[in-house]
mmCIF file of C-alpha atoms in Angstrom:
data_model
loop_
_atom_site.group_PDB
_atom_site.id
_atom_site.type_symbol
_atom_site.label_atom_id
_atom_site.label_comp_id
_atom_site.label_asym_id
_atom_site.label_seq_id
_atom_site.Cartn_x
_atom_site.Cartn_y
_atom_site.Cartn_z
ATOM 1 C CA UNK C 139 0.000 0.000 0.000
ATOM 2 C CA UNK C 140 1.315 3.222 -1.081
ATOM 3 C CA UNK C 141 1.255 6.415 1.031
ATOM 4 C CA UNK C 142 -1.227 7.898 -1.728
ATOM 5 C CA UNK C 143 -3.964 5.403 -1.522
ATOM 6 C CA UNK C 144 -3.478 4.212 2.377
ATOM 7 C CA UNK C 145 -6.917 4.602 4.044
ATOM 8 C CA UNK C 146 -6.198 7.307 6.378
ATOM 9 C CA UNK C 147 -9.307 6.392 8.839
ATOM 10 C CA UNK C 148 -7.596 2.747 9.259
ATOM 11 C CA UNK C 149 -4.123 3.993 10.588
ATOM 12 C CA UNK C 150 -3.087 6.204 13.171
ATOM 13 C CA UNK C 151 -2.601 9.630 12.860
ATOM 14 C CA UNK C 152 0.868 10.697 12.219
ATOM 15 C CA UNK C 153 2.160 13.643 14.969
ATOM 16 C CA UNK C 154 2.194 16.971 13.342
ATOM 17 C CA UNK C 155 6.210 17.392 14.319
ATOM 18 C CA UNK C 156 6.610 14.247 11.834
ATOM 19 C CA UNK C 157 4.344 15.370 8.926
ATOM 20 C CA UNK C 158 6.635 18.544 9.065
ATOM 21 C CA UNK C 159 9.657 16.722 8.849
ATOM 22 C CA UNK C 160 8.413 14.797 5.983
ATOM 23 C CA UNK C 161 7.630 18.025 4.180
ATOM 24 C CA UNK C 162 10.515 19.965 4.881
ATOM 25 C CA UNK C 163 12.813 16.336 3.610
ATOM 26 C CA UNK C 164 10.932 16.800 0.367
ATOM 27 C CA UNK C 165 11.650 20.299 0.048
ATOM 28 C CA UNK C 166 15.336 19.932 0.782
ATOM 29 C CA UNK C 167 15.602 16.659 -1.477
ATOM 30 C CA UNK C 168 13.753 17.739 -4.352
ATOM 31 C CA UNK C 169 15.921 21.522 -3.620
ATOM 32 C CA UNK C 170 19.294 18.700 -3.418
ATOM 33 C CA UNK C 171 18.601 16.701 -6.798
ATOM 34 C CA UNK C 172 17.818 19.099 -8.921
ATOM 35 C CA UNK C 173 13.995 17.787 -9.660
ATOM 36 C CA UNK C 174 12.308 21.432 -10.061
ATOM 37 C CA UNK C 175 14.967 22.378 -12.755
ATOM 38 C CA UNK C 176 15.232 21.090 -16.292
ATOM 39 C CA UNK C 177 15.758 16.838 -15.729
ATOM 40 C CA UNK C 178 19.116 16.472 -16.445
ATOM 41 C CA UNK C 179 19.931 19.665 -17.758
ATOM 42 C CA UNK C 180 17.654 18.215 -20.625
ATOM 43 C CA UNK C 181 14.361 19.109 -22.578
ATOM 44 C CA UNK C 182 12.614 15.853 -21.350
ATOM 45 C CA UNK C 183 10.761 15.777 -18.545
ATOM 46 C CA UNK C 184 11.113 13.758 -15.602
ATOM 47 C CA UNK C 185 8.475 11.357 -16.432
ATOM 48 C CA UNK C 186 9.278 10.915 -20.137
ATOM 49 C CA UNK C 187 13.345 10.245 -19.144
ATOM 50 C CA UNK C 188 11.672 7.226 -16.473
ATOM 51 C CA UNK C 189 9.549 5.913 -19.290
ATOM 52 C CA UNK C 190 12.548 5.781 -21.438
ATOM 53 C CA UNK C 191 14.504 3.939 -18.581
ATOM 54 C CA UNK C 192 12.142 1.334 -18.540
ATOM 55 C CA UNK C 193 11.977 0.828 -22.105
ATOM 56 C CA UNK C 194 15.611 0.381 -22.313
ATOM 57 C CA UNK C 195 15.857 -2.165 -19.140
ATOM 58 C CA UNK C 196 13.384 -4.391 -19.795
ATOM 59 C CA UNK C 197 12.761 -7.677 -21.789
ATOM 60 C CA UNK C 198 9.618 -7.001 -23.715
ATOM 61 C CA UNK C 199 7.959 -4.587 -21.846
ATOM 62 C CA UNK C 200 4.022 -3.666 -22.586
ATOM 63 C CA UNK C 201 2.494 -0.699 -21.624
ATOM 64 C CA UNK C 202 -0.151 -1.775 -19.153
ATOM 65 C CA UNK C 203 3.030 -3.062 -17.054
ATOM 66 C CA UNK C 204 4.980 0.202 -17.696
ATOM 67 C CA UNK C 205 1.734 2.196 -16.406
ATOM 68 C CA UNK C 206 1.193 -0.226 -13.615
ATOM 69 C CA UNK C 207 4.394 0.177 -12.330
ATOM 70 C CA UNK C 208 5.305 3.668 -12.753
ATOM 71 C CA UNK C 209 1.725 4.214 -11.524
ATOM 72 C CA UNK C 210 0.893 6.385 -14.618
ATOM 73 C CA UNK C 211 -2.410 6.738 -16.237
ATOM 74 C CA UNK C 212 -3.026 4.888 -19.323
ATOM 75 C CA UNK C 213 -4.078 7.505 -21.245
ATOM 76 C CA UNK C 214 -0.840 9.820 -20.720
ATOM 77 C CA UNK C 215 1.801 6.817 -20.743
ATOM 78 C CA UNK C 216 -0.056 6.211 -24.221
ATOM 79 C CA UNK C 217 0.287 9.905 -25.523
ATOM 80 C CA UNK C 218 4.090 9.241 -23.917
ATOM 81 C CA UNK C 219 4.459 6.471 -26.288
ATOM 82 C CA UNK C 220 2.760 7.862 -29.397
ATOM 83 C CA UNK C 221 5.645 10.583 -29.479
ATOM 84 C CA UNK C 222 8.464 8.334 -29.130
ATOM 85 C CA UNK C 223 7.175 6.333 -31.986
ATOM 86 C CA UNK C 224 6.808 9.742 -34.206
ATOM 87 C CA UNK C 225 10.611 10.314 -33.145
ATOM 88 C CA UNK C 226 11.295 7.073 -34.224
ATOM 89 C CA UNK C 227 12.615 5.873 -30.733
ATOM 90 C CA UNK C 228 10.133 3.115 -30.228
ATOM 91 C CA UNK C 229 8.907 -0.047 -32.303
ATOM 92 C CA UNK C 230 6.102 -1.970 -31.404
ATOM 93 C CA UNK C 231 5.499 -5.700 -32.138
ATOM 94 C CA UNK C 232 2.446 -8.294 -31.629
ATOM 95 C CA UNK C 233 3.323 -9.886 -28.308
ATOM 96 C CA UNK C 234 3.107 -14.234 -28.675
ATOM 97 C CA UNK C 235 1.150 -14.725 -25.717
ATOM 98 C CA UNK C 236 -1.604 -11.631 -25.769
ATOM 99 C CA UNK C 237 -2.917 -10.340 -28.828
ATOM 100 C CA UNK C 238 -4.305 -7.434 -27.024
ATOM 101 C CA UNK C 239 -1.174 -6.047 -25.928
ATOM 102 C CA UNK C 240 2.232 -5.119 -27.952
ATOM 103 C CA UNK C 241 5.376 -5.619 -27.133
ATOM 104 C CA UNK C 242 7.447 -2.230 -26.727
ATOM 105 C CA UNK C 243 11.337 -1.763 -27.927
ATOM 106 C CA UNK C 244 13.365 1.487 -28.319
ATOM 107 C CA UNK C 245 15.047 1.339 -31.190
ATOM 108 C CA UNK C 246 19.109 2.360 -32.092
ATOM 109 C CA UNK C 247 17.342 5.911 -32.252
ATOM 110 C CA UNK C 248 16.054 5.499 -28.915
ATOM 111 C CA UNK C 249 18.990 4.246 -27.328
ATOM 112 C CA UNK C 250 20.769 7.054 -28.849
ATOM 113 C CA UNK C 251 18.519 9.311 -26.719
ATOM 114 C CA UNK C 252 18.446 7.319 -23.584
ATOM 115 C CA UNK C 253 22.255 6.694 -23.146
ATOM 116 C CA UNK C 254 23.690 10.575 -22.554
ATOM 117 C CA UNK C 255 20.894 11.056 -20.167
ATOM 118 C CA UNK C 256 21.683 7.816 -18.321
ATOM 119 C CA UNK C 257 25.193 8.566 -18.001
ATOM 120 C CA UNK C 258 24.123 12.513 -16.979
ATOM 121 C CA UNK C 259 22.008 10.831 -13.938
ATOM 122 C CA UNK C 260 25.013 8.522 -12.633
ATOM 123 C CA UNK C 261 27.371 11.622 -13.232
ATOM 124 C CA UNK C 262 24.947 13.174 -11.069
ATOM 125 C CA UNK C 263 24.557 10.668 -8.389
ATOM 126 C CA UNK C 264 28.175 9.784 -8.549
ATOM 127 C CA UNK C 265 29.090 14.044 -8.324
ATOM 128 C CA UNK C 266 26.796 13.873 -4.897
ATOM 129 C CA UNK C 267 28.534 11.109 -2.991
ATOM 130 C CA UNK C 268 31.682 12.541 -3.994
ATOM 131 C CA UNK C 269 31.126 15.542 -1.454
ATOM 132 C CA UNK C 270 31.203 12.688 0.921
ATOM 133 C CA UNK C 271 33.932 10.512 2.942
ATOM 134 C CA UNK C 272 33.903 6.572 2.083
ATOM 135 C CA UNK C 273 32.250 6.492 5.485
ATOM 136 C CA UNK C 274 29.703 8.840 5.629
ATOM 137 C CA UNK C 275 28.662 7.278 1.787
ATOM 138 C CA UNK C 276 27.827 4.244 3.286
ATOM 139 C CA UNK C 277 25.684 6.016 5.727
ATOM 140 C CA UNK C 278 23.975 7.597 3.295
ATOM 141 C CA UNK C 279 22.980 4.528 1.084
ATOM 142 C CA UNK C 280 22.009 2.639 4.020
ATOM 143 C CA UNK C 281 19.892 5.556 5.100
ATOM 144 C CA UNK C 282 18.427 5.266 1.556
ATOM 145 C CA UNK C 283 17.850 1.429 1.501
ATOM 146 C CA UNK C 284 15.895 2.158 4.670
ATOM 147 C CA UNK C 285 13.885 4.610 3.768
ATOM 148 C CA UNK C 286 13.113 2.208 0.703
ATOM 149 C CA UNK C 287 12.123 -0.828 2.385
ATOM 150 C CA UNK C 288 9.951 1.244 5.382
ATOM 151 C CA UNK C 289 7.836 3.263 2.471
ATOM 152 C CA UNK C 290 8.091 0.999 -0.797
ATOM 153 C CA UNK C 291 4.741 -0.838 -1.394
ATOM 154 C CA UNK C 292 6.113 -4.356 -2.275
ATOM 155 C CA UNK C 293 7.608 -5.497 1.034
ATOM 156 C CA UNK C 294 9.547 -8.404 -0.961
ATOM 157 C CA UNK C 295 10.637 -6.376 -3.249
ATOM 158 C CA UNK C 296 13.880 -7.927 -5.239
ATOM 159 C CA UNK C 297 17.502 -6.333 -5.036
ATOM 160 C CA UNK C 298 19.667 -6.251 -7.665
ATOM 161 C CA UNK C 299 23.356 -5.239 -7.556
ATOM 162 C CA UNK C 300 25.821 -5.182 -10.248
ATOM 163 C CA UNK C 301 29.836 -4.809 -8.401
ATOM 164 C CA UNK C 302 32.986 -5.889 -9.198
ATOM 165 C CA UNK C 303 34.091 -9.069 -9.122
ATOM 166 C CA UNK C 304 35.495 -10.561 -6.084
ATOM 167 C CA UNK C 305 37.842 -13.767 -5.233
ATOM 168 C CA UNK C 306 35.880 -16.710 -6.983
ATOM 169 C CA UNK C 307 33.605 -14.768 -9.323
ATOM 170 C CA UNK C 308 36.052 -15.450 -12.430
ATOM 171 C CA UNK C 309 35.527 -19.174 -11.294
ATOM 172 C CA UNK C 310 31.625 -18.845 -10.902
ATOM 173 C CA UNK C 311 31.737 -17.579 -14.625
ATOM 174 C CA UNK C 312 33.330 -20.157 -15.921
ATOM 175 C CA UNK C 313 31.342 -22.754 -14.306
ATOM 176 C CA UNK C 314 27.881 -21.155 -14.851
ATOM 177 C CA UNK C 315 29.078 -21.548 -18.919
ATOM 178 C CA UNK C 316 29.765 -24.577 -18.769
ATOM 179 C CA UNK C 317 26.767 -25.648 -17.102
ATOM 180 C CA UNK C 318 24.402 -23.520 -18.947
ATOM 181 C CA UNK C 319 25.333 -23.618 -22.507
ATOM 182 C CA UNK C 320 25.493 -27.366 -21.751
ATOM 183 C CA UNK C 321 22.188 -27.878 -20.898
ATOM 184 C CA UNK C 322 20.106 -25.287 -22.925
ATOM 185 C CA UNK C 323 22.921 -25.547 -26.310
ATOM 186 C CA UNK C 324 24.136 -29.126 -25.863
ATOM 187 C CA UNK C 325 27.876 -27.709 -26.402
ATOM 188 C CA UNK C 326 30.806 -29.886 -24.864
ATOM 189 C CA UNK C 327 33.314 -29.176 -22.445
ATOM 190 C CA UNK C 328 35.497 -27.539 -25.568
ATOM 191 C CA UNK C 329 32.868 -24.003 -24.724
ATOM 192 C CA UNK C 330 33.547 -24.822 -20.951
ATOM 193 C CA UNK C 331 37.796 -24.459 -21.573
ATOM 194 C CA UNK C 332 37.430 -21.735 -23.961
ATOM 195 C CA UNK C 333 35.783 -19.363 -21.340
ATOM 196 C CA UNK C 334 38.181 -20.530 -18.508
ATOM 197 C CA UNK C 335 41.046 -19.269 -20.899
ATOM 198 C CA UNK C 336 39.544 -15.799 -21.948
ATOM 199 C CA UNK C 337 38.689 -15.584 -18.233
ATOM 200 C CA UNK C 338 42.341 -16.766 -17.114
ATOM 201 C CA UNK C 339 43.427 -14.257 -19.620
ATOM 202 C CA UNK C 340 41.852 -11.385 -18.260
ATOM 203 C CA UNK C 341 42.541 -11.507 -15.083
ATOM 204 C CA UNK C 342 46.693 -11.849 -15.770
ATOM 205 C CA UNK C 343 46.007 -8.982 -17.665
ATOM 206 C CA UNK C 344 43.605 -7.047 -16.683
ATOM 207 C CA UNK C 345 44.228 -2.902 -16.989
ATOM 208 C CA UNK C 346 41.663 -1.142 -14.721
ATOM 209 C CA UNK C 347 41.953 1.877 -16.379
ATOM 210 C CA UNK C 348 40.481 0.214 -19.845
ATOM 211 C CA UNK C 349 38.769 -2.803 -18.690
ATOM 212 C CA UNK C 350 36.248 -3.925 -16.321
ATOM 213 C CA UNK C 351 34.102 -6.473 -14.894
ATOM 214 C CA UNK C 352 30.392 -6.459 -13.418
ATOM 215 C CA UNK C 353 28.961 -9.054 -11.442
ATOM 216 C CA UNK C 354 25.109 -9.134 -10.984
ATOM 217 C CA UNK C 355 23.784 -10.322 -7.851
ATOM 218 C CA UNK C 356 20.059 -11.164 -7.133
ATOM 219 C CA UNK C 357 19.145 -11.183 -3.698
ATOM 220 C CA UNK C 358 22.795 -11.804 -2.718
ATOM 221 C CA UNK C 359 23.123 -14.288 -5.076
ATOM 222 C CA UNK C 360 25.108 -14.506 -8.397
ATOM 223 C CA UNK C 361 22.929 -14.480 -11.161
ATOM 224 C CA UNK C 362 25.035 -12.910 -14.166
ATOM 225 C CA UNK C 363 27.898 -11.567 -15.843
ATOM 226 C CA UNK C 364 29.577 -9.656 -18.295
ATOM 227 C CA UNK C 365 32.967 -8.092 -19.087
ATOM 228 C CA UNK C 366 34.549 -5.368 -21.279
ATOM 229 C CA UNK C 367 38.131 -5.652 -22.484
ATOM 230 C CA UNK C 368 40.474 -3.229 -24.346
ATOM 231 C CA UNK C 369 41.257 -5.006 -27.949
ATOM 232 C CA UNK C 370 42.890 -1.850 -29.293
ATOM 233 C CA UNK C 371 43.765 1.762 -28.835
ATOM 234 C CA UNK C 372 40.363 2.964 -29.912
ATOM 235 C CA UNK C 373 38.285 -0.607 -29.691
ATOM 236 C CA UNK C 374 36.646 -2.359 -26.775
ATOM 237 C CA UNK C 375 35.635 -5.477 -26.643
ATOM 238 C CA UNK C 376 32.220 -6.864 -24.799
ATOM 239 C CA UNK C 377 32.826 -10.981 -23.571
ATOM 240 C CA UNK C 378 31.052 -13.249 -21.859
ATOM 241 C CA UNK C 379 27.670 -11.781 -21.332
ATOM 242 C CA UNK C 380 26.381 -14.423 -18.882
ATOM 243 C CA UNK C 381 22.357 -14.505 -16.828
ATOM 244 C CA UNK C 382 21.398 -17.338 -15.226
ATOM 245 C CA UNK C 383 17.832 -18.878 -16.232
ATOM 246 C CA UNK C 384 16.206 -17.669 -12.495
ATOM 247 C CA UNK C 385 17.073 -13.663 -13.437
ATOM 248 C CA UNK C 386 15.862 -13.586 -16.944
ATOM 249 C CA UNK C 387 12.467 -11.683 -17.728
ATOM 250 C CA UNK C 388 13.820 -8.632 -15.155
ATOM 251 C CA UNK C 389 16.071 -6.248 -17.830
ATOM 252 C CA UNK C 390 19.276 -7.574 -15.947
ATOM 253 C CA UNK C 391 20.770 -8.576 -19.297
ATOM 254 C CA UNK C 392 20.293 -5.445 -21.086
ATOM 255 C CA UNK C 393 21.383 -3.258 -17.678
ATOM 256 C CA UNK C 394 24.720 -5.060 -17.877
ATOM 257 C CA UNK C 395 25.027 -4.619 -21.771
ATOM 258 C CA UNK C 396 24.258 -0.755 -21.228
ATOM 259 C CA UNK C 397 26.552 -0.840 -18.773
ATOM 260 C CA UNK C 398 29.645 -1.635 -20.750
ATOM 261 C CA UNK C 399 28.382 0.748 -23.660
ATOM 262 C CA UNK C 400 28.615 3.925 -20.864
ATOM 263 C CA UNK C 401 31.777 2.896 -19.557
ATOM 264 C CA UNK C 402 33.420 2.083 -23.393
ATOM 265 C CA UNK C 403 32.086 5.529 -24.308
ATOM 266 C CA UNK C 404 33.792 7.240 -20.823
ATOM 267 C CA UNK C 405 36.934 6.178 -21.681
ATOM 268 C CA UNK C 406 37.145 7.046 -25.358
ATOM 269 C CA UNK C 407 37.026 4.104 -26.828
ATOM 270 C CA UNK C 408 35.252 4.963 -30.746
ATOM 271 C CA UNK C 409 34.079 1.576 -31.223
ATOM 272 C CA UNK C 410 32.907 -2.017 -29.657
ATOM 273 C CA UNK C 411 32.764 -5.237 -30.762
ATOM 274 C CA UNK C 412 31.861 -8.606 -29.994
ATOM 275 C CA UNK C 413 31.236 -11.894 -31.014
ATOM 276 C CA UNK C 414 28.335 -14.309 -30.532
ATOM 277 C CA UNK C 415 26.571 -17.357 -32.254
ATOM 278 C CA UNK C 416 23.236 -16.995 -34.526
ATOM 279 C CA UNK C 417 21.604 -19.301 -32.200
ATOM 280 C CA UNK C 418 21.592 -16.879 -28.810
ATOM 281 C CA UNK C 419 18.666 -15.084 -29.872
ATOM 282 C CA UNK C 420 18.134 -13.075 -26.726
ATOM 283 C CA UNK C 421 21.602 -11.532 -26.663
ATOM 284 C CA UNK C 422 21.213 -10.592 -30.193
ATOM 285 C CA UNK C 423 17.980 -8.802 -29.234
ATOM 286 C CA UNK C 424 19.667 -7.106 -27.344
ATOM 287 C CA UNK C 425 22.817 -5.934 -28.742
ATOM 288 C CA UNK C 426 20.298 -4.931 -31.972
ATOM 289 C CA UNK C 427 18.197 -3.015 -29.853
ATOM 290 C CA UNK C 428 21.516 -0.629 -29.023
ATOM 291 C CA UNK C 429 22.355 0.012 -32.616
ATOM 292 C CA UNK C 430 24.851 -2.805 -32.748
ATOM 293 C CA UNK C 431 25.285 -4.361 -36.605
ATOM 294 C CA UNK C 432 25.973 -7.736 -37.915
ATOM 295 C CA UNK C 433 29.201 -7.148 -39.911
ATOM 296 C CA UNK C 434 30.015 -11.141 -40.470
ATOM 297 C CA UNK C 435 28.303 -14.206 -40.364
ATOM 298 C CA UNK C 436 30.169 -17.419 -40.775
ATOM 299 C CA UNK C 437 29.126 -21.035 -40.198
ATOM 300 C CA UNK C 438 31.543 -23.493 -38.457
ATOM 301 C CA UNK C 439 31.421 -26.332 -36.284
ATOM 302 C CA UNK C 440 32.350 -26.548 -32.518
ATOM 303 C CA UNK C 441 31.731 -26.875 -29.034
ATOM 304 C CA UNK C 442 29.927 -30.486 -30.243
ATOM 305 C CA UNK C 443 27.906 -28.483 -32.788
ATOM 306 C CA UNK C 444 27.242 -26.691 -36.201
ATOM 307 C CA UNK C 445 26.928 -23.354 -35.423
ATOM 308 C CA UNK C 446 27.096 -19.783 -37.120
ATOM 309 C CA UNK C 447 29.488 -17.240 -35.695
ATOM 310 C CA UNK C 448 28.894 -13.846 -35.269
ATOM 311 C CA UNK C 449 30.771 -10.960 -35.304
ATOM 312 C CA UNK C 450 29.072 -7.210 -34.021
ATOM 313 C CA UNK C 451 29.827 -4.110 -33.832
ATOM 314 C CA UNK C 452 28.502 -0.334 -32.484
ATOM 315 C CA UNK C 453 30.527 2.717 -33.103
ATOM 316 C CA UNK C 454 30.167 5.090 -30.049
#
C-alpha cells in the first residue's frame, strides 16, 4: 500500500512534528537533486526520461506493465508512447502470448537518446557522494535502503546489484558456462575451456583503467555476468555476457550490456565489438536493440555443434 492510496481512517494519525519533517525532507531533497529544474539539464521531462529507462531495461515490456508500475495513467503513458514512436525511438510488435497487448522496444534511435541522459544521472549521483567521505557514503545509502524498504509498497521487493568481481567470481563464470550452454545448447566441455582461458586471460592482464568487470547479484546471489576488455587503442571489446535462467524476464541482461556501452564511451574508446553465435537469440535482441550491426556471419562447427558465428559491432 502506497502512502497515496493508504486509508487514512484505518491507521493512526501521524504527529504533526513528523508530517513537518516529511515536508521539509521533500523540500530539501527535491531543492538537493535538482527535480524542479530542467531533468538532467535536458528538454525531457522527468516522467518521459523514467519511461525511457524502462523501455531500455526491460525484456519485452508492454504498456499496461509500464503504467502499472510507474503508476501512470493509461491515457498519458499512451500519448508518452505515441511521441516516441513519431521520433522514431520506439517499435512496437504483436506480443506471442496476448494479442491485445504489444510488445514495446526502443530502437538504435532510442537508445541514442536514452544513453547521454543515463550517463548525466550517474554523473549526477556519482558528483553527490563525492562531497562525501567513504564512510559517511555508506551512511547515506544505508539511510536510503531504509527509507526504501519502510515506504516501498512491495515489502519483498527484489535487489539487484551489479559490483565488481570478487575472489571466486572469475571461477563462478566459468562454471555457470559450462553448465548452462550445456544444458540449454548441448555444447561440450570444448565451450567450458574456452571461457576458462579468456577468463584466465583477463585476469593476468587485466588494466583497470580500460577494462572492467560487473557481477550481478540477485538477492545476494550470483545471477550474471559480463565483461569489457580493451582489444585496441580505440576498440573495446564486450565478452562473456552471462544470466542465469532464475534472473531472466527482469532487464538484468540489457542493464549489464548498457553498462559496458557507458563505460566504453567514458573512456574514449570509438568503437565495440563482440562476437556471438546466430543461435543466442536473446543476446542478439539485445545488442540490436543498441544500434549494434551484424558485420560477419560465418558457419563453423564446434563446441559439439554446427553453429554460425557472429561478429558485431557499435561505433560510439
Amino acid at each position: 500500500m502506497t502512502m497515496a492510496n493508504m486509508n487514512l481512517a484505518d491507521s493512526p494519525r501521524a504527529p504533526a512534528a513528523a508530517v513537518k519533517a516529511v515536508r521539509q525532507f521533500n523540500r530539501f531533497y527535491t531543492r538537493e537533486i535538482g527535480a524542479l529544474d530542467p531533468y538532467l539539464g535536458g528538454t525531457m521531462p522527468l516522467t518521459e526520461v523514467r519511461v525511457l529507462y524502462e523501455l531500455a531495461h526491460r525484456e519485452q515490456p508492454v504498456a499496461s506493465e509500464l503504467a502499472r508500475d510507474l503508476g501512470l495513467d493509461g491515457g498519458y503513458l499512451s500519448r508518452i508512447l505515441r511521441r516516441f514512436e513519431s521520433q522514431g525511438w520506439l517499435s512496437r510488435a504483436p506480443h506471442a502470448q496476448d494479442g491485445r497487448q504489444s510488445v514495446l522496444t526502443l530502437t538504435p534511435a532510442g537508445h541514442e537518446v536514452f544513453a547521454p541522459l543515463q550517463q548525466k544521472s550517474r554523473d549526477e549521483a556519482a558528483a553527490l557522494l563525492s562531497r562525501l567521505v567513504p564512510a559517511d557514503q555508506q551512511r547515506l545509502v544505508h539511510a536510503m535502503q531504509t527509507l526504501q524498504s519502510l515506504l516501498s509498497p512491495a515489502p519483498a521487493a527484489r535487489t539487484v546489484v551489479l559490483r565488481d568481481p570478487q575472489p571466486g567470481d572469475i571461477g563462478w563464470v566459468v562454471q555457470q558456462h559450462g553448465e548452462i550452454y550445456a544444458r540449454e545448447y548441448g555444447w561440450n566441455s570444448e565451450f567450458e575451456a574456452l571461457v576458462a582461458d579468456i577468463a584466465a586471460k583477463f585476469i593476468r592482464n587485466f588494466q583497470p583503467e580500460w577494462e572492467k568487470c560487473w557481477i550481478a547479484e540477485l538477492d545476494g546471489e550470483r545471477v550474471g555476468a559480463v565483461f569489457l576488455v580493451r582489444k585496441s587503442a580505440g576498440t573495446a571489446q564486450l565478452r562473456m555476457l552471462l544470466l542465469a535462467p532464475r534472473a531472466r524476464g527482469m532487464g538484468l541482461g540489457a542493464r549489464l550490456t548498457d553498462e559496458c556501452i557507458a563505460f566504453a564511451r567514458a573512456k574514449g574508446y570509438r568503437k565495440m565489438v563482440l562476437w556471438t553465435n546466430s543461435c543466442l537469440t536473446a543476446a542478439r535482441g539485445i545488442y540490436a536493440a543498441r544500434g549494434f550491426k551484424l558485420d560477419k556471419s560465418e558457419p563453423y562447427e564446434g563446441f559439439g555443434q554446427k553453429l554460425v558465428g557472429e561478429t558485431w559491432s557499435l561505433k560510439l
